Amino acid sequence: MAAGIPTHDAIVIGAGFSGMYMLKALRDKLGLRARVYEAGETVGGTWYWNRYPGARCDSDSYIYCFTWDKQLLQEWEWSERYPEQPEILRYLEHVAERHDLKRDIQFNTRVTGAEFDESNNLWCVHTDKGESATARYLIAAVGSLSDTNLPQFKGLEKFQGKWCHTSRLPSGGIDFTAKRVAVVGTGATAVQAIPEIAQQAKELTVFQRTPNYCVPARNGKVAPQLVKARKADYDGVIKRIRESFFGFEYDFIPKPVLETTPEEREREFDRMWDEGGFAFWLANYQDMFFNQEANDLCADYIKRKIRKTVKDPIVAEKLIPKGHPYGTKRQPLDSNYYETFNKDNVLLVDANTDGPIEEITAKGIRAGGKKYEFDIIIFATGFDAMTGPLKALNLKGRDGRRLREVWADGPHTYLGISIAGFPNLFTITGPQSPSVLSNMPVSIEQHVEWIADCIEMMSKTGKTTIEATPKAQEQWGSHVNEIVNGTLMPRANSWYMSANIAGKPRAFLPYLGPEGVGGYRRKCDEVAAEGYAGFTLA
Ligand code: NAP
């Protein structure tokens, strides 16, 4: 490459939902030379990597898709309310083919580092294939939950059976038939995987550290009339989800639960429970997120459901959450999760009552002084969320400052999309944006469109760098924290609070704005309308 002349206009890292749309926008809308690097062998991102049994989307399929391809919205037929992982992957493959995206994506290539070259105002990007490329803009489309967390269990190297993290299953899957299987973890992934594995395995032992509040998914076929009605009103659907709080067609109940009668709230709880999905979590009484007493009323309803479903009262008590308010951890959706613990071949080992995992042995796991033998161990132990995938890129900004160091005490961003000292770098659904607290495609599309508009503005106005000011970044960080500190969210040791990774500084990772994704979108649009307030343009 000639000095100062970039090999590309923009480099995108990742070819999941966000990288695919970013490529489409850069190349086909703005006419730029864009290159995407993707570590996987095809498109899909999270839907390529997470192929554990039972993996499916927890958002309704009609809104878990791209809304920019209006024709495809009409043509594509989802088979169920929540699409399974292979179906989402098929959908994304179809989009890639339909828009000829793959020709600009280099697969099986992991970005290992990138630094900002201040003399030429370019990003220089390096890959594990030994290549380097340069571009004016660098866009991280690396996903929020892509950096696998495999805790350092003592003795893992001695285990003689098979083991695997849920986000790294081999492409053909794992045959659990007639096997003694352990699942470590009881988050949203495990809650999906456990019922499926229990059906195949000879014995399944679940190692639970913290029980979760699960609510029914109620997956199934969607009535053809409803599919038709939604298709006929897609413009309305899109408008509503974009302006909503969480990117779904949900609204909070406009009344505090503390002002309801027992009969009234029981009716509402029953209604949301029967509706299934995130209704109970995201369309409940709003004071549930702010007031412990209000929260207890919602939590109590779920506790009663658990006691009713799980036949063995001792197992039921183990499955009942005790230490955190309802809704402060990611809501797992249950398809026969609690029922699975009624099966004769399923055992629950609870860290609090039975003792924590002490070590992995040659034959299995020792927990609470007791030895358990397994053929397969599945670690459903989650991810170094949001900051992990960005830190893993080994980014160096101005003055060679490393993102790892700049974020040593937690994320610092402006709007979750830009980082002071890292010019022309954009982070799609980055930390301190609504991201994982929303229906992801809604937030992805909003960021991609905002970034594309920004780049278009840059080229029209002849600017070469855009960069968040430290002041705007600091104010945004204070705003993010002030809001979350007014809620019950900090009371949970959740991955939202960075609490799932040993040594990770406690910080709230997404943004829970007072008006949700709708308000956040308006804020980003205002920033742009005010000439990119809070940014320095040069
Ligand atoms: P997770 O929510 O972080 O759960 C990890 C589980 O592993 C937790 O039960 C955790 O216990 C346990 N764990 C972690 N380290 C451990 C250790 N050292 N010893 C024992 N147990 C340990 O991860 P996840 O279930 O993979 O879910 C991550 C996120 O992925 C979800 O929250 C969701 O946003 C996303 N997801 C999405 C979908 C979907 O929509 N399709 C499906 C699944 C997941 P503690 O709770 O005590 O930390």
Coordinates of C-alpha atoms and ligand atoms in Angstrom, one line a residue:
M1 CA 0.0 0.0 0.0
A2 CA 1.2 3.5 -0.8
A3 CA 1.8 5.7 2.2
G4 CA -1.3 7.8 3.0
I5 CA -3.5 6.1 0.5
P6 CA -5.8 3.6 2.2
T7 CA -6.5 0.2 0.8
H8 CA -10.1 0.7 1.7
D9 CA -12.5 3.5 2.7
A10 CA -13.9 1.6 5.6
I11 CA -13.1 -1.7 7.4
V12 CA -15.8 -3.5 9.3
I13 CA -15.0 -6.2 11.8
G14 CA -17.6 -8.9 12.0
A15 CA -20.2 -10.2 9.6
G16 CA -23.2 -10.8 11.9
F17 CA -26.4 -8.7 11.6
S18 CA -24.5 -5.5 12.2
G19 CA -21.5 -6.1 9.9
M20 CA -23.7 -7.2 7.1
Y21 CA -25.9 -4.2 7.2
M22 CA -23.0 -1.9 7.7
L23 CA -21.4 -3.3 4.6
K24 CA -24.6 -2.9 2.6
A25 CA -24.9 0.7 3.7
L26 CA -21.2 1.6 3.0
R27 CA -21.0 -0.1 -0.3
D28 CA -24.4 0.2 -1.8
K29 CA -25.7 3.4 -0.3
L30 CA -22.5 5.4 0.0
G31 CA -20.5 3.8 -2.8
L32 CA -17.5 3.2 -0.6
R33 CA -14.8 0.6 -0.9
A34 CA -15.5 -1.5 2.2
R35 CA -13.9 -4.7 3.5
V36 CA -15.3 -6.9 6.2
Y37 CA -13.2 -9.3 8.2
E38 CA -15.0 -12.2 9.9
A39 CA -13.5 -14.9 12.1
G40 CA -16.2 -17.4 11.2
E41 CA -16.4 -19.4 8.0
T42 CA -19.6 -17.6 7.0
V43 CA -21.9 -14.8 7.9
G44 CA -24.1 -14.9 11.0
G45 CA -22.0 -13.8 14.0
T46 CA -23.6 -14.9 17.2
W47 CA -25.9 -17.2 15.1
Y48 CA -23.0 -18.8 13.5
W49 CA -21.2 -19.5 16.8
N50 CA -24.0 -20.4 19.1
R51 CA -25.3 -23.7 17.8
Y52 CA -26.0 -25.5 21.1
P53 CA -29.1 -27.6 21.3
G54 CA -32.2 -25.5 21.8
A55 CA -30.5 -22.3 20.6
R56 CA -33.2 -19.9 19.4
C57 CA -33.9 -16.3 19.4
D58 CA -35.8 -14.9 22.4
S59 CA -37.3 -12.0 20.3
D60 CA -40.3 -12.7 18.1
S61 CA -39.2 -13.5 14.6
Y62 CA -41.3 -10.8 12.8
I63 CA -39.1 -8.2 14.5
Y64 CA -35.9 -10.1 14.7
C65 CA -34.9 -9.4 11.1
F66 CA -33.7 -6.6 8.9
T67 CA -36.3 -4.0 8.2
W68 CA -34.4 -2.2 5.4
D69 CA -35.2 -4.9 2.9
K70 CA -38.9 -4.3 2.6
Q71 CA -39.5 -6.9 -0.1
L72 CA -37.8 -9.6 2.0
L73 CA -40.0 -8.6 5.0
Q74 CA -42.9 -9.6 2.8
E75 CA -41.3 -12.7 1.3
W76 CA -39.6 -14.4 4.2
E77 CA -41.7 -16.9 6.1
W78 CA -40.6 -17.7 9.6
S79 CA -41.6 -21.1 10.8
E80 CA -42.2 -20.2 14.4
R81 CA -42.7 -17.4 16.9
Y82 CA -39.0 -17.7 17.9
P83 CA -36.7 -18.8 15.1
E84 CA -34.2 -21.5 15.8
Q85 CA -30.5 -20.9 15.3
P86 CA -30.3 -22.8 12.0
E87 CA -33.3 -20.9 10.6
I88 CA -31.7 -17.5 11.5
L89 CA -28.5 -18.6 9.9
R90 CA -30.4 -19.6 6.8
Y91 CA -32.0 -16.2 6.8
L92 CA -28.7 -14.3 7.1
E93 CA -27.2 -16.5 4.3
H94 CA -30.1 -15.6 2.1
V95 CA -29.6 -11.9 2.8
A96 CA -25.9 -12.2 2.1
E97 CA -26.7 -13.9 -1.2
R98 CA -29.5 -11.6 -2.2
H99 CA -27.3 -8.5 -1.7
D100 CA -24.1 -10.1 -2.9
L101 CA -22.4 -9.3 0.4
K102 CA -19.9 -12.1 0.5
R103 CA -17.7 -10.7 -2.2
D104 CA -16.5 -8.0 0.3
I105 CA -16.2 -10.3 3.3
Q106 CA -13.0 -12.1 4.1
F107 CA -14.0 -15.2 6.2
N108 CA -11.9 -17.3 8.5
T109 CA -9.9 -14.1 9.3
R110 CA -9.6 -12.7 12.8
V111 CA -8.5 -9.1 13.4
T112 CA -5.6 -9.2 15.8
G113 CA -4.9 -5.5 16.2
A114 CA -5.5 -2.1 14.8
E115 CA -3.8 1.2 15.4
F116 CA -4.7 4.8 14.4
D117 CA -1.9 6.3 12.2
E118 CA -2.1 9.9 13.2
S119 CA 0.2 11.2 10.4
N120 CA -2.2 9.9 7.7
N121 CA -5.4 9.8 9.8
L122 CA -6.0 6.1 8.9
W123 CA -6.7 3.0 10.7
C124 CA -4.2 0.2 10.1
V125 CA -5.7 -3.2 10.7
H126 CA -3.9 -6.5 11.2
T127 CA -5.2 -10.0 10.8
D128 CA -4.2 -13.5 11.9
K129 CA -3.5 -14.2 8.3
G130 CA -0.5 -11.9 8.5
E131 CA -2.3 -9.3 6.4
S132 CA -2.5 -5.5 7.0
A133 CA -5.0 -3.1 5.5
T134 CA -5.7 0.6 6.0
A135 CA -8.9 2.6 6.0
R136 CA -10.3 6.0 6.9
Y137 CA -13.0 4.4 9.0
L138 CA -13.0 1.4 11.3
I139 CA -16.3 0.0 12.4
A140 CA -16.4 -2.7 15.1
A141 CA -19.4 -4.9 14.4
V142 CA -18.1 -7.6 16.8
G143 CA -21.4 -8.2 18.8
S144 CA -21.9 -7.8 22.5
L145 CA -21.8 -11.4 23.5
S146 CA -19.0 -12.9 21.4
D147 CA -16.1 -13.1 23.8
T148 CA -16.5 -16.5 25.4
N149 CA -16.1 -16.8 29.2
L150 CA -14.6 -20.0 30.2
P151 CA -13.8 -19.7 33.9
Q152 CA -10.4 -21.1 35.0
F153 CA -11.7 -24.3 36.6
K154 CA -9.0 -26.1 38.3
G155 CA -8.1 -29.4 36.7
L156 CA -10.0 -28.9 33.4
E157 CA -6.9 -30.2 31.4
K158 CA -7.2 -33.5 33.2
F159 CA -10.8 -34.2 32.1
Q160 CA -10.8 -37.3 29.9
G161 CA -14.3 -36.8 28.4
K162 CA -15.4 -34.1 25.9
W163 CA -16.0 -30.6 27.0
C164 CA -17.2 -27.5 25.2
H165 CA -18.5 -24.0 25.7
T166 CA -22.0 -23.4 24.3
S167 CA -20.7 -20.9 21.8
R168 CA -18.1 -23.3 20.4
L169 CA -19.9 -26.5 19.6
P170 CA -18.6 -28.3 16.5
S171 CA -20.6 -27.7 13.3
G172 CA -22.2 -31.1 13.4
G173 CA -23.2 -30.6 17.0
I174 CA -22.6 -33.1 19.8
D175 CA -24.5 -36.4 20.1
F176 CA -25.6 -36.7 23.8
T177 CA -27.4 -40.0 23.3
A178 CA -26.7 -42.4 26.1
K179 CA -24.1 -40.0 27.6
R180 CA -23.7 -38.7 31.1
V181 CA -23.7 -34.9 30.6
A182 CA -23.0 -31.9 32.9
V183 CA -24.2 -28.4 32.1
V184 CA -22.4 -25.7 34.1
G185 CA -24.5 -22.5 34.3
T186 CA -28.2 -21.6 34.4
G187 CA -28.3 -18.4 32.3
A188 CA -30.5 -17.8 29.2
T189 CA -28.3 -20.2 27.2
A190 CA -28.5 -23.1 29.7
V191 CA -32.2 -22.5 30.1
Q192 CA -32.6 -23.2 26.4
A193 CA -30.1 -26.0 26.2
I194 CA -31.0 -28.0 29.4
P195 CA -34.4 -29.3 28.3
E196 CA -33.0 -30.4 24.9
I197 CA -30.0 -32.1 26.3
A198 CA -32.1 -33.9 29.0
Q199 CA -34.2 -35.5 26.2
Q200 CA -31.1 -37.0 24.6
A201 CA -28.7 -37.8 27.5
K202 CA -28.7 -40.8 29.7
E203 CA -28.1 -38.5 32.7
L204 CA -27.9 -34.8 32.9
T205 CA -26.5 -32.9 35.9
V206 CA -27.0 -29.2 36.1
F207 CA -24.5 -27.1 38.1
Q208 CA -26.3 -24.0 39.3
R209 CA -24.5 -21.1 40.9
T210 CA -27.3 -18.5 40.8
P211 CA -30.9 -19.5 40.1
N212 CA -32.8 -17.3 37.6
Y213 CA -36.3 -16.2 37.2
C214 CA -37.5 -17.9 34.1
V215 CA -40.8 -17.1 32.3
P216 CA -42.5 -19.2 29.6
A217 CA -41.4 -18.6 26.0
R218 CA -44.6 -20.0 24.5
N219 CA -43.0 -20.8 21.2
G220 CA -45.1 -22.3 18.4
K221 CA -46.6 -21.6 15.0
V222 CA -47.9 -18.1 14.6
A223 CA -51.5 -17.9 13.4
P224 CA -51.6 -17.2 9.6
Q225 CA -54.0 -14.3 10.1
L226 CA -51.6 -12.7 12.5
V227 CA -48.6 -13.2 10.1
K228 CA -50.7 -11.6 7.4
A229 CA -51.8 -8.7 9.5
R230 CA -48.2 -7.9 10.6
K231 CA -47.0 -8.1 7.0
A232 CA -49.7 -5.7 6.0
D233 CA -48.7 -3.3 8.7
Y234 CA -44.9 -3.6 8.6
D235 CA -44.4 0.2 8.3
G236 CA -46.5 0.6 11.5
V237 CA -44.6 -2.2 13.2
I238 CA -41.2 -0.7 12.4
K239 CA -42.3 2.7 13.6
R240 CA -43.6 1.3 16.9
I241 CA -40.5 -0.8 17.7
R242 CA -38.2 2.1 16.8
E243 CA -40.0 4.5 19.1
S244 CA -40.6 1.9 21.9
F245 CA -38.6 1.5 25.1
F246 CA -37.0 -1.9 24.3
G247 CA -37.4 -2.3 20.6
F248 CA -40.5 -4.5 20.9
E249 CA -44.2 -3.9 20.6
Y250 CA -44.4 -3.6 24.3
D251 CA -45.5 -0.8 26.7
F252 CA -45.2 -0.7 30.5
I253 CA -48.5 -1.0 32.4
P254 CA -49.2 2.7 33.0
K255 CA -49.8 2.3 36.8
P256 CA -47.6 1.4 39.7
V257 CA -48.1 -2.2 40.9
L258 CA -48.2 -0.9 44.4
E259 CA -51.4 0.9 43.6
T260 CA -53.2 -2.3 42.4
T261 CA -55.4 -4.7 44.2
P262 CA -54.2 -8.3 44.6
E263 CA -56.9 -9.4 42.2
E264 CA -56.1 -6.8 39.6
R265 CA -52.4 -7.5 39.5
E266 CA -52.9 -11.3 39.5
R267 CA -55.1 -10.8 36.4
E268 CA -52.3 -8.8 34.8
F269 CA -49.6 -11.2 35.8
D270 CA -51.6 -14.1 34.4
R271 CA -52.2 -12.2 31.2
M272 CA -48.4 -11.6 30.7
W273 CA -47.5 -15.1 31.8
D274 CA -49.9 -16.5 29.2
E275 CA -48.7 -14.2 26.5
G276 CA -45.2 -15.6 27.0
G277 CA -41.8 -14.1 25.9
F278 CA -40.5 -10.9 27.4
A279 CA -44.0 -9.5 28.2
F280 CA -43.6 -10.3 31.8
W281 CA -40.2 -8.6 31.9
L282 CA -40.6 -5.7 29.6
A283 CA -44.3 -4.9 29.6
N284 CA -44.9 -5.2 33.3
Y285 CA -45.6 -2.5 35.9
Q286 CA -42.8 0.0 35.5
D287 CA -42.2 0.5 39.2
M288 CA -41.0 -3.1 39.2
F289 CA -37.6 -1.8 38.0
F290 CA -37.3 0.9 40.7
N291 CA -39.0 -0.2 43.9
Q292 CA -38.1 -3.3 45.8
E293 CA -41.5 -3.7 47.3
A294 CA -43.1 -3.5 43.8
N295 CA -40.5 -5.9 42.5
D296 CA -41.2 -8.4 45.2
L297 CA -44.8 -8.6 44.1
C298 CA -43.7 -9.6 40.5
A299 CA -41.0 -12.0 41.8
D300 CA -43.4 -13.6 44.2
Y301 CA -45.7 -14.6 41.3
I302 CA -42.8 -16.4 39.5
K303 CA -41.8 -18.1 42.7
R304 CA -45.3 -19.5 43.1
K305 CA -45.1 -20.8 39.5
I306 CA -41.8 -22.5 40.2
R307 CA -43.2 -24.2 43.3
K308 CA -46.2 -25.3 41.4
T309 CA -44.2 -26.7 38.5
V310 CA -41.3 -28.5 40.2
K311 CA -42.6 -31.5 42.0
D312 CA -39.8 -32.0 44.5
P313 CA -40.1 -29.1 47.0
I314 CA -36.4 -29.3 47.8
V315 CA -35.4 -28.9 44.1
A316 CA -38.0 -26.2 43.7
E317 CA -36.5 -24.2 46.6
K318 CA -33.0 -24.6 45.0
L319 CA -34.4 -23.2 41.7
I320 CA -36.0 -20.1 43.4
P321 CA -33.8 -17.0 43.1
K322 CA -33.0 -15.3 46.4
G323 CA -30.3 -12.8 46.1
H324 CA -31.4 -10.4 43.3
P325 CA -34.5 -8.5 42.3
Y326 CA -36.6 -9.8 39.5
G327 CA -35.7 -8.5 36.0
T328 CA -32.2 -7.2 36.9
K329 CA -30.6 -10.1 35.1
R330 CA -31.3 -11.0 31.5
Q331 CA -34.7 -12.8 31.4
P332 CA -34.3 -16.4 30.3
L333 CA -37.2 -17.8 28.4
D334 CA -38.4 -21.2 29.5
S335 CA -39.6 -24.0 27.2
N336 CA -40.0 -26.9 29.7
Y337 CA -37.0 -25.7 31.8
Y338 CA -38.6 -26.1 35.2
E339 CA -40.4 -29.3 34.1
T340 CA -37.1 -30.8 33.1
F341 CA -36.1 -31.0 36.8
N342 CA -39.1 -33.4 37.3
K343 CA -37.3 -36.0 35.1
D344 CA -35.7 -39.0 36.7
N345 CA -32.5 -38.5 34.6
V346 CA -31.9 -34.9 35.7
L347 CA -30.1 -33.8 38.8
L348 CA -29.6 -30.3 40.1
V349 CA -26.4 -29.5 42.0
D350 CA -26.8 -26.1 43.6
A351 CA -23.7 -24.2 44.7
N352 CA -25.4 -22.7 47.7
T353 CA -26.9 -25.8 49.2
D354 CA -24.9 -28.7 47.7
G355 CA -21.5 -26.8 47.5
P356 CA -19.7 -25.1 44.6
I357 CA -17.6 -26.6 41.9
E358 CA -14.2 -27.3 43.4
E359 CA -12.4 -28.9 40.5
I360 CA -12.7 -30.8 37.3
T361 CA -11.3 -34.3 37.6
A362 CA -10.2 -36.9 35.1
K363 CA -13.7 -38.4 35.2
G364 CA -15.9 -35.4 35.9
I365 CA -16.6 -32.7 38.5
R366 CA -16.1 -32.5 42.2
A367 CA -18.5 -30.1 43.9
G368 CA -19.3 -29.7 47.6
G369 CA -16.8 -32.5 48.3
K370 CA -18.8 -35.0 46.1
K371 CA -17.6 -36.5 42.9
Y372 CA -19.8 -36.7 39.8
E373 CA -18.7 -38.6 36.6
F374 CA -19.4 -37.4 33.1
D375 CA -18.7 -38.2 29.5
I376 CA -19.4 -34.6 28.4
I377 CA -19.3 -31.2 30.2
I378 CA -21.0 -28.3 28.6
F379 CA -20.0 -24.9 29.9
A380 CA -22.9 -22.5 29.5
T381 CA -20.8 -19.9 31.4
G382 CA -21.5 -16.9 29.2
F383 CA -19.4 -14.1 27.9
D384 CA -17.1 -11.2 28.7
A385 CA -20.0 -9.0 27.6
M386 CA -19.8 -5.8 25.6
T387 CA -16.3 -4.6 26.5
G388 CA -14.7 -8.0 26.0
P389 CA -15.0 -8.3 22.2
L390 CA -13.8 -4.7 21.8
K391 CA -10.8 -5.1 24.1
A392 CA -9.9 -8.3 22.2
L393 CA -9.3 -6.2 19.1
N394 CA -6.1 -4.7 20.6
L395 CA -7.0 -1.3 19.4
K396 CA -4.6 1.6 19.8
G397 CA -5.8 5.2 19.4
R398 CA -4.0 8.5 19.5
D399 CA -0.6 8.5 21.1
G400 CA -0.6 4.7 20.9
R401 CA -3.1 4.5 23.8
R402 CA -4.6 1.1 24.1
L403 CA -8.3 0.6 24.5
R404 CA -7.6 -2.0 27.2
E405 CA -5.8 0.6 29.3
V406 CA -8.3 3.4 28.6
W407 CA -11.1 1.0 29.7
A408 CA -9.2 -0.5 32.6
D409 CA -11.9 0.7 35.0
G410 CA -14.9 0.0 32.7
P411 CA -16.2 1.4 29.4
H412 CA -15.9 5.1 28.5
T413 CA -17.8 6.1 25.4
Y414 CA -19.9 8.8 23.9
L415 CA -23.3 7.5 23.1
G416 CA -21.9 4.0 23.1
I417 CA -20.8 4.6 19.5
S418 CA -17.6 6.5 19.8
I419 CA -14.6 6.7 22.1
A420 CA -12.5 9.8 22.8
G421 CA -8.9 9.3 21.5
F422 CA -10.0 6.8 18.9
P423 CA -11.0 8.9 15.8
N424 CA -13.1 7.5 13.1
L425 CA -13.8 4.4 15.1
F426 CA -17.4 3.4 15.5
T427 CA -18.8 0.7 17.8
I428 CA -22.1 -0.8 16.7
T429 CA -24.3 -1.5 19.8
G430 CA -21.2 -0.7 21.9
P431 CA -21.2 -0.4 25.7
Q432 CA -23.3 2.5 27.1
S433 CA -25.8 2.2 24.2
P434 CA -29.2 0.4 24.6
S435 CA -27.8 -2.6 22.8
V436 CA -28.4 -5.8 24.8
L437 CA -31.3 -4.1 26.6
S438 CA -33.2 -3.9 23.4
N439 CA -34.3 -6.1 20.5
M440 CA -30.9 -6.2 18.9
P441 CA -31.8 -5.6 15.2
V442 CA -33.6 -2.4 16.1
S443 CA -30.5 -1.0 17.8
I444 CA -28.2 -2.4 15.2
E445 CA -30.1 -0.7 12.4
Q446 CA -30.2 2.6 14.2
H447 CA -26.4 2.6 14.8
V448 CA -25.6 1.5 11.2
E449 CA -27.8 4.2 9.7
W450 CA -26.4 6.9 12.1
I451 CA -22.8 5.9 11.2
A452 CA -23.5 5.8 7.5
D453 CA -25.1 9.3 7.7
C454 CA -22.1 10.5 9.7
I455 CA -19.6 9.2 7.1
E456 CA -21.7 10.7 4.3
M457 CA -21.6 14.0 6.1
M458 CA -17.8 13.7 6.5
S459 CA -17.3 13.2 2.8
K460 CA -19.7 15.9 1.8
T461 CA -18.0 18.4 4.1
G462 CA -14.5 17.3 3.3
K463 CA -13.7 16.3 6.9
T464 CA -11.2 13.6 7.6
T465 CA -11.6 12.9 11.3
I466 CA -14.5 12.7 13.8
E467 CA -13.8 12.1 17.4
A468 CA -15.8 12.3 20.6
T469 CA -14.6 15.0 23.0
P470 CA -13.5 13.8 26.4
K471 CA -16.0 16.2 28.0
A472 CA -19.0 14.7 26.0
Q473 CA -17.8 11.3 26.9
E474 CA -17.5 12.0 30.6
Q475 CA -21.0 13.5 30.6
W476 CA -22.5 10.6 28.8
G477 CA -20.9 8.1 31.2
S478 CA -22.3 10.1 34.2
H479 CA -25.7 10.1 32.6
V480 CA -25.6 6.3 32.0
N481 CA -24.6 5.7 35.6
E482 CA -27.0 8.2 37.1
I483 CA -29.9 6.6 35.4
V484 CA -29.1 3.0 36.2
N485 CA -28.3 3.9 39.8
G486 CA -32.0 5.0 40.2
T487 CA -33.1 1.5 39.3
L488 CA -32.7 -1.9 41.0
M489 CA -30.3 -3.1 38.3
P490 CA -27.1 -2.5 40.3
R491 CA -28.4 -4.9 43.0
A492 CA -27.7 -8.0 40.8
N493 CA -24.4 -9.6 40.1
S494 CA -25.3 -9.7 36.5
W495 CA -23.2 -9.5 33.3
Y496 CA -25.0 -6.2 32.7
M497 CA -23.0 -5.1 35.8
S498 CA -19.8 -6.7 34.6
A499 CA -20.1 -9.0 37.7
N500 CA -19.8 -12.4 35.9
I501 CA -16.0 -12.1 35.1
A502 CA -13.5 -12.4 37.9
G503 CA -11.6 -9.2 38.2
K504 CA -13.7 -7.2 35.8
P505 CA -14.4 -3.8 37.3
R506 CA -18.0 -3.3 38.3
A507 CA -19.7 -1.1 35.7
F508 CA -23.1 -1.1 34.1
L509 CA -22.5 -2.0 30.5
P510 CA -25.5 -1.0 28.4
Y511 CA -27.7 2.1 28.5
L512 CA -31.1 2.1 30.1
G513 CA -32.2 5.6 29.0
P514 CA -35.3 7.2 30.5
E515 CA -37.1 6.9 27.2
G516 CA -35.6 3.6 26.0
V517 CA -34.4 3.0 22.5
G518 CA -36.8 5.6 21.1
G519 CA -35.4 8.4 23.3
Y520 CA -31.9 7.2 22.6
R521 CA -32.5 7.4 18.9
R522 CA -33.9 10.9 19.3
K523 CA -30.8 11.9 21.3
C524 CA -28.4 10.5 18.6
D525 CA -30.4 12.3 15.9
E526 CA -30.2 15.6 17.8
V527 CA -26.5 15.2 18.2
A528 CA -26.2 14.9 14.4
A529 CA -28.7 17.7 13.7
E530 CA -26.6 20.0 15.9
G531 CA -23.5 19.4 13.7
Y532 CA -22.3 16.4 15.7
A533 CA -22.4 18.1 19.1
G534 CA -19.9 16.5 21.4
F535 CA -17.6 15.5 18.6
T536 CA -14.5 17.2 17.2
L537 CA -14.5 17.3 13.4
A538 CA -11.3 18.0 11.5
Ligands
NAP1 P1 -24.8 -15.9 31.4 O1 -26.2 -15.3 31.5 O2 -23.7 -15.1 31.8 O3 -24.9 -17.2 32.3 C1 -23.7 -17.9 32.7 C2 -24.1 -19.0 33.7 O4 -22.9 -19.6 34.1 C3 -24.6 -18.3 35.0 O5 -25.6 -19.2 35.5 C4 -23.4 -18.2 35.8 O6 -23.7 -18.1 37.2 C5 -22.7 -19.5 35.4 N1 -21.2 -19.4 35.7 C6 -20.4 -18.5 35.2 N2 -19.1 -18.7 35.7 C7 -19.3 -19.7 36.6 C8 -18.4 -20.4 37.4 N3 -17.1 -20.0 37.5 N4 -18.8 -21.4 38.2 C9 -20.1 -21.8 38.1 N5 -21.0 -21.2 37.3 C10 -20.6 -20.2 36.6 O7 -24.5 -16.6 30.0 P2 -25.5 -17.2 28.9 O8 -26.5 -18.0 29.5 O9 -24.7 -17.7 27.8 O10 -26.3 -15.9 28.4 C11 -25.5 -14.8 28.0 C12 -26.4 -13.9 27.2 O11 -26.6 -14.4 25.9 C13 -27.9 -13.8 27.7 O12 -28.0 -13.1 28.9 C14 -28.6 -13.2 26.5 O13 -28.4 -11.9 26.4 C15 -27.8 -13.9 25.4 N6 -28.6 -15.1 24.9 C16 -29.5 -14.8 24.0 C17 -30.4 -15.7 23.6 C18 -31.4 -15.4 22.6 O14 -32.0 -14.5 22.5 N7 -31.5 -16.2 21.6 C19 -30.3 -17.0 24.1 C20 -29.3 -17.3 25.0 C21 -28.5 -16.3 25.4 P3 -23.9 -16.7 37.9 O15 -25.3 -16.3 37.5 O16 -23.8 -17.0 39.3 O17 -22.9 -15.8 37.4

